[in-house]
Tab-separated table of C-alpha atoms in Angstrom:
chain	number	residue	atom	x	y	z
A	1	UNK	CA	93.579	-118.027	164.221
A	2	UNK	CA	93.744	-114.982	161.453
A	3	UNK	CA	90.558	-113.256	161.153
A	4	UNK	CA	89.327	-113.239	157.464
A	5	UNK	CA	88.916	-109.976	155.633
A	6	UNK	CA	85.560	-110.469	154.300
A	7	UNK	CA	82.871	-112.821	155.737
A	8	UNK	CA	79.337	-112.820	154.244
A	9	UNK	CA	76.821	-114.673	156.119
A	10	UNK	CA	73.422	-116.231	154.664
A	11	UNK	CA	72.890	-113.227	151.907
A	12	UNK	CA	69.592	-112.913	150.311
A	13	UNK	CA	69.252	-111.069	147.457
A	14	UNK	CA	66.088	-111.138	144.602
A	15	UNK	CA	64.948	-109.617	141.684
A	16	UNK	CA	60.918	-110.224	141.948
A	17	UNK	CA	60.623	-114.505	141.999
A	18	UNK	CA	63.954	-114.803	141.267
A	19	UNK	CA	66.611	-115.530	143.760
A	20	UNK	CA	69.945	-114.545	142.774
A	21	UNK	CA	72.006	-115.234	146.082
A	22	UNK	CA	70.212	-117.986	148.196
A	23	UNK	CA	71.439	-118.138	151.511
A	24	UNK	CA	75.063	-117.425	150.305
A	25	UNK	CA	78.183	-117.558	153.133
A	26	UNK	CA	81.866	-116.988	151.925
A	27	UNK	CA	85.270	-116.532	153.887
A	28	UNK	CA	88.067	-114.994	151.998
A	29	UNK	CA	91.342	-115.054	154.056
A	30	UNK	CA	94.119	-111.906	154.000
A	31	UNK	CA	96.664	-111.853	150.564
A	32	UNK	CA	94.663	-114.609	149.031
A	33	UNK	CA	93.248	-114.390	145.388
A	34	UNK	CA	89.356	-116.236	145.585
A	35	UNK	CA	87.743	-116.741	142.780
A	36	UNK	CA	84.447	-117.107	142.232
A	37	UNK	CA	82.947	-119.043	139.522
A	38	UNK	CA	79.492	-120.425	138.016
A	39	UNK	CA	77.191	-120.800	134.660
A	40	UNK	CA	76.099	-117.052	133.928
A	41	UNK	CA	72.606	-116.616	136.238
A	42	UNK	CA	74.933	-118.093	138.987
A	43	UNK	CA	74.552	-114.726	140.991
A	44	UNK	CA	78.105	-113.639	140.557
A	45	UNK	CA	77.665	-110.308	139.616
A	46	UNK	CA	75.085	-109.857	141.898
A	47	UNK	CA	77.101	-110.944	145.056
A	48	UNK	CA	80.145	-108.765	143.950
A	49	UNK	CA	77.549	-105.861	144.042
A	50	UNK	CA	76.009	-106.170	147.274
A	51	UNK	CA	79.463	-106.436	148.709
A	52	UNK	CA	80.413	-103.250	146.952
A	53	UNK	CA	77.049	-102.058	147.662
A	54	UNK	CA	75.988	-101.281	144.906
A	55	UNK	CA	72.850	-103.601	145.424
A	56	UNK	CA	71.407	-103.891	148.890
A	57	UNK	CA	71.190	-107.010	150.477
A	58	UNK	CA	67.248	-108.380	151.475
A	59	UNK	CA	69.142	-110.076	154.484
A	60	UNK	CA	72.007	-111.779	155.483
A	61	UNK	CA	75.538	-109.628	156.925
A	62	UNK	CA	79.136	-108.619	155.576
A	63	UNK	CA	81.841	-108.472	157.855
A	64	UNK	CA	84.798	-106.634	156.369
A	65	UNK	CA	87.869	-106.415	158.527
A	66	UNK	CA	85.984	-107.371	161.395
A	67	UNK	CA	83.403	-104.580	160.948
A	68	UNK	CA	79.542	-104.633	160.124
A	69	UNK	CA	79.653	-103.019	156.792
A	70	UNK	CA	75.914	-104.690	155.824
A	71	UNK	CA	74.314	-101.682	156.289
A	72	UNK	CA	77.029	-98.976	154.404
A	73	UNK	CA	76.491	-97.513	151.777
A	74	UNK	CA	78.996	-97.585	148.887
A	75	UNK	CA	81.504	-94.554	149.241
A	76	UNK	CA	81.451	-95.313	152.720
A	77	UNK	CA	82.589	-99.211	151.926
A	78	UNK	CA	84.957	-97.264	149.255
A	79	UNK	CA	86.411	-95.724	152.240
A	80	UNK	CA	86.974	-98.455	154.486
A	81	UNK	CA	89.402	-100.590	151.907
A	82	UNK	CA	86.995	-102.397	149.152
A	83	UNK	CA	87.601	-101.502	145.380
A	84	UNK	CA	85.570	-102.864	142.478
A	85	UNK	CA	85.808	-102.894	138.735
A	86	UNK	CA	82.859	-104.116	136.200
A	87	UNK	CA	82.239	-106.424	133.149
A	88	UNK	CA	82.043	-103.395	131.037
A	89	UNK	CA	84.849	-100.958	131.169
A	90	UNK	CA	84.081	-98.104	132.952
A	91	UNK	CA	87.049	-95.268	131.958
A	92	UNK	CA	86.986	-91.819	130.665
A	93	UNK	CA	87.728	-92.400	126.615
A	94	UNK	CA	88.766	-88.955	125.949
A	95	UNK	CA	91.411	-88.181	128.985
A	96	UNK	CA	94.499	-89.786	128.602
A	97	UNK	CA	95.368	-92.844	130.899
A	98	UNK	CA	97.190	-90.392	133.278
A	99	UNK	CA	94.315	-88.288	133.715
A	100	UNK	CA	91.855	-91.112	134.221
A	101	UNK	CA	93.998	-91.968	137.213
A	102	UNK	CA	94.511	-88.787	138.153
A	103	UNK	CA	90.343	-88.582	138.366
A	104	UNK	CA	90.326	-91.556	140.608
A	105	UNK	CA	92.797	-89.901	143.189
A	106	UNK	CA	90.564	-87.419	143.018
A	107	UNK	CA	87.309	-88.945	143.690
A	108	UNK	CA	88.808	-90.822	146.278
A	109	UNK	CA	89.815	-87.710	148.044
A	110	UNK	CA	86.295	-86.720	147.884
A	111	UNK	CA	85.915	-84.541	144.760
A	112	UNK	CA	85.533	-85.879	141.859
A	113	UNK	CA	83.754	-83.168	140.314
A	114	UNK	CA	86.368	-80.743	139.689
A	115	UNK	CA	87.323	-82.154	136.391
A	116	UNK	CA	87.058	-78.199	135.209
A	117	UNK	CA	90.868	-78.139	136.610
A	118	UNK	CA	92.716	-80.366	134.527
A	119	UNK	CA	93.758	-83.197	136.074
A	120	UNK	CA	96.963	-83.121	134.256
A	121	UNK	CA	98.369	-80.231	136.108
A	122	UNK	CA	97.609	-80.932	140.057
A	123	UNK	CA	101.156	-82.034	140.431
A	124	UNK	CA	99.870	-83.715	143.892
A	125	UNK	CA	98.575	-86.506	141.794
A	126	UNK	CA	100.903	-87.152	139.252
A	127	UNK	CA	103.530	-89.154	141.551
A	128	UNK	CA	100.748	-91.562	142.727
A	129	UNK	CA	99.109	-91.829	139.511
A	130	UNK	CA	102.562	-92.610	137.880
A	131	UNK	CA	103.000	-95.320	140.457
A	132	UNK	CA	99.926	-97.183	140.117
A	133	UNK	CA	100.168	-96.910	136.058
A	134	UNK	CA	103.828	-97.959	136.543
A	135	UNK	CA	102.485	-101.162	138.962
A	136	UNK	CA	99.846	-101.876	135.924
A	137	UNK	CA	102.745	-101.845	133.319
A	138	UNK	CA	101.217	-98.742	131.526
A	139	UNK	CA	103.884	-96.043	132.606
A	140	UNK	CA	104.672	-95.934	129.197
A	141	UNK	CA	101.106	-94.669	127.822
A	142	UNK	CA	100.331	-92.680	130.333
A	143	UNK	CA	99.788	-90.081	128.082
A	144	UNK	CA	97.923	-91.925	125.298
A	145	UNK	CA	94.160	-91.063	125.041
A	146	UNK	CA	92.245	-94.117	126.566
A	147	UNK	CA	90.201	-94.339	123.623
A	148	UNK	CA	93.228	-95.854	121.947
A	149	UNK	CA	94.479	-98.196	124.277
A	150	UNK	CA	93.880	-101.472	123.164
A	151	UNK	CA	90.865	-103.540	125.282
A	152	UNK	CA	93.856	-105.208	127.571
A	153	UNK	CA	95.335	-101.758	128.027
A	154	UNK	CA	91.822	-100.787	129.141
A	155	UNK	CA	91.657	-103.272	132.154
A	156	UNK	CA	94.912	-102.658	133.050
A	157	UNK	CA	94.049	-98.925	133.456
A	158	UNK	CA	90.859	-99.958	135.404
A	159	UNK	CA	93.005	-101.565	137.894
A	160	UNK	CA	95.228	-98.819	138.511
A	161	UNK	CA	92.613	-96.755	139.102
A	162	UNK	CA	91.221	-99.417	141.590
A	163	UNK	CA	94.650	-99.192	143.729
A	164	UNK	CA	95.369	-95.448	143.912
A	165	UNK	CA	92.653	-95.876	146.561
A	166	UNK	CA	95.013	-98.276	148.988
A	167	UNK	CA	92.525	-101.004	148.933
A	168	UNK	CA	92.477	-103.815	151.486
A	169	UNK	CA	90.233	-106.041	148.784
A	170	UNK	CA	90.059	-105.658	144.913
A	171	UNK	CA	86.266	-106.808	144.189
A	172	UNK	CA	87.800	-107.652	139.642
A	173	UNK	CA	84.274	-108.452	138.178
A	174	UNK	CA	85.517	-110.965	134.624
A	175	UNK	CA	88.767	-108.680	134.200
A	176	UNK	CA	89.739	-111.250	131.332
A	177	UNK	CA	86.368	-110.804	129.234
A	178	UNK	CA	87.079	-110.044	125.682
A	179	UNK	CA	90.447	-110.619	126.265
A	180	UNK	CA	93.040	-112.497	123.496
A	181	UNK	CA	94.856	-115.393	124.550
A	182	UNK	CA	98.412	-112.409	124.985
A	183	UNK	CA	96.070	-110.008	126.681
A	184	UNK	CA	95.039	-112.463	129.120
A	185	UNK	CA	98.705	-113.753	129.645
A	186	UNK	CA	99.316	-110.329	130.383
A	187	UNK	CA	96.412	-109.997	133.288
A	188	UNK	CA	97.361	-112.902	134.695
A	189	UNK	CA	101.174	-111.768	135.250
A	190	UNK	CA	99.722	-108.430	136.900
A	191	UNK	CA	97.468	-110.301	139.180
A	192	UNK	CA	100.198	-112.656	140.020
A	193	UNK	CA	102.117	-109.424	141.171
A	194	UNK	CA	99.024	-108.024	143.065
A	195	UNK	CA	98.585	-111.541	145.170
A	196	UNK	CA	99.780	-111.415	148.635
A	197	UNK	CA	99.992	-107.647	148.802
A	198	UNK	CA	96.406	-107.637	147.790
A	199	UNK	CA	93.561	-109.607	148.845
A	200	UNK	CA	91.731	-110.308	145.701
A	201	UNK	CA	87.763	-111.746	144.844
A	202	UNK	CA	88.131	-112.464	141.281
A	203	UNK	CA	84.916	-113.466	139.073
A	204	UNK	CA	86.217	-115.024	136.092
A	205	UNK	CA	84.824	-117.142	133.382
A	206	UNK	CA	88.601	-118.187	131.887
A	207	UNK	CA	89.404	-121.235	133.831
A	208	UNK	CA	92.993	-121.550	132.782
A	209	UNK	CA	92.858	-117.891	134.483
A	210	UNK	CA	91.233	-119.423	137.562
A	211	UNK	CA	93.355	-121.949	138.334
A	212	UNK	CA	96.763	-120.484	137.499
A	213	UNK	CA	95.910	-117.268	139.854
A	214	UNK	CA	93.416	-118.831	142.717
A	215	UNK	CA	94.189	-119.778	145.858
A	216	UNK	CA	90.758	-121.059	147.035
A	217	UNK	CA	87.816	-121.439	144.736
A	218	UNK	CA	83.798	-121.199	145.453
A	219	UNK	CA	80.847	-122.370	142.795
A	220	UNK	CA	78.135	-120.920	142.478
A	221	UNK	CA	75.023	-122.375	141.320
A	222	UNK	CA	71.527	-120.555	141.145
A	223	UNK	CA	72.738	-117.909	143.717
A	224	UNK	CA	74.070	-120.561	146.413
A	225	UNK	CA	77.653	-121.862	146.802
A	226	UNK	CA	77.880	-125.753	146.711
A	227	UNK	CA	81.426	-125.932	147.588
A	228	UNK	CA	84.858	-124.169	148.132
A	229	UNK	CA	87.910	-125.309	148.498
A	230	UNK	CA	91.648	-125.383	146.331
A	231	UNK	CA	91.883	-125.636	142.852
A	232	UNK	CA	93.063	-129.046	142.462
A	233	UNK	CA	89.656	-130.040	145.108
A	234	UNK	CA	87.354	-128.323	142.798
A	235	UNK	CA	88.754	-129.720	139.611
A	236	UNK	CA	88.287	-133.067	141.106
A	237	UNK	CA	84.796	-132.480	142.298
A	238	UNK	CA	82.302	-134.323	140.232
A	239	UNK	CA	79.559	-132.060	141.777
A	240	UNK	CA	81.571	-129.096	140.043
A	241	UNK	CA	82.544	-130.445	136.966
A	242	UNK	CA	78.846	-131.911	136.506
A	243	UNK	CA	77.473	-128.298	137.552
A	244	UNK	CA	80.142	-125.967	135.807
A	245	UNK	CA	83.177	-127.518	134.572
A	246	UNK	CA	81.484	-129.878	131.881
A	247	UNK	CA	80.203	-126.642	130.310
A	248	UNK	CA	83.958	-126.784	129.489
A	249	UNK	CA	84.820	-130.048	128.600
């Protein structure tokens, strides 16, 4: 039996009374996109943080690749494969969308604050940053200030920067929000590339997204997952649909 990449056992995380992962155990397999959904309050964001960790757990334990990572700390989770982007976009609006992955590289390497050299002209980064900008389809702005890339453009630039770092897991935190119906066409073509070379935790609130990209899907409800299992099981589920997917309907 194939070890998963990520197992998280029993996590307890709150915020004063308010529990926003109960008890909460996942599996994600190798090369599989899982998606994670639930009403907002579900503790999605929260979960996708502690595995980052950004947030530490109160309890519970994260087994990444068959290693204890519960009590790393972030760059040091960074390090061993797991890659995260946000809700908000989190890019550099006045470096061009070469230079923003450029940065990355360069964080990932362990400075990141040398942005007095310009980024542009460390000719060590430009083959890697072209190549994750080319994976991303946005070789052809790599030169356009990221302040005028359009909000799709923006994502896709967050996700190169995501993979110059060689991840084993991309941790994409609503990658679609805000998105146009073309935009989000777009996203889901790249993450369609990304499967199988990629293991992928996707939080998403577009369902058509969901259920075009996932290969296993886990609801959250007030912090605890009632059930996982394919897409065409979850659609099914009356639990789910009277928990989540009625919100739809």
């Amino acid at each position: 039996m194939v070890e998963p990449l990520l197992k998280i056992v029993q996590l307890q995380k709150s915020f004063g009374g308010v529990l926003a992962t109960d008890d909460l155990s996942l599996v994600i397999k190798r090369g599989e996109i899982h998606a994670v959904i639930g009403p907002n309050g579900a503790g999605k964001t929260t979960m996708i943080s502690q595995i980052s960790g950004a947030l530490k757990s109160d309890s519970g334990q994260i087994i990444f690749d068959g290693e204890d990572i519960t009590g790393f700390s972030a760059p040091a989770r960074s390090l061993r494969g797991i890659s995260r982007t946000f809700q908000i976009t989190s890019i550099f609006e006045e470096f061009t969308a070469m230079e923003n992955v450029s940065l990355a590289i360069q964080a990932h390497q362990g400075h990141s604050f040398k942005f007095w050299r310009s980024a542009r002209g460390e000719t060590s980064l430009i083959g890697p940053a072209r190549k994750a900008l080319e994976t991303v389809g946005l070789d052809i702005r790599a030169q356009v200030l990221a302040r005028n890339l359009s909000h799709g453009e923006k994502r896709q630039l967050e996700i190169a920067m995501a993979l110059v770092s060689h991840p084993k897991m991309l941790l994409l935190d609503e990658p679609m929000a805000g998105m146009g119906a073309e935009e989000s066409k777009r996203m889901v073509e790249l993450l369609n590339r990304l499967k199988g070379n990629h293991t992928i935790l996707l939080i998403e609130h577009d369902m058509d997204a969901v259920f075009a990209l996932a290969d296993q899907i886990t609801v959250l409800v007030y912090g605890s997952a009632i059930v996982s299992g394919e897409p065409e099981e979850i659609r099914l589920n009356k639990e789910v649909r009277a928990a989540y997917l009625g919100e739809e309907e």
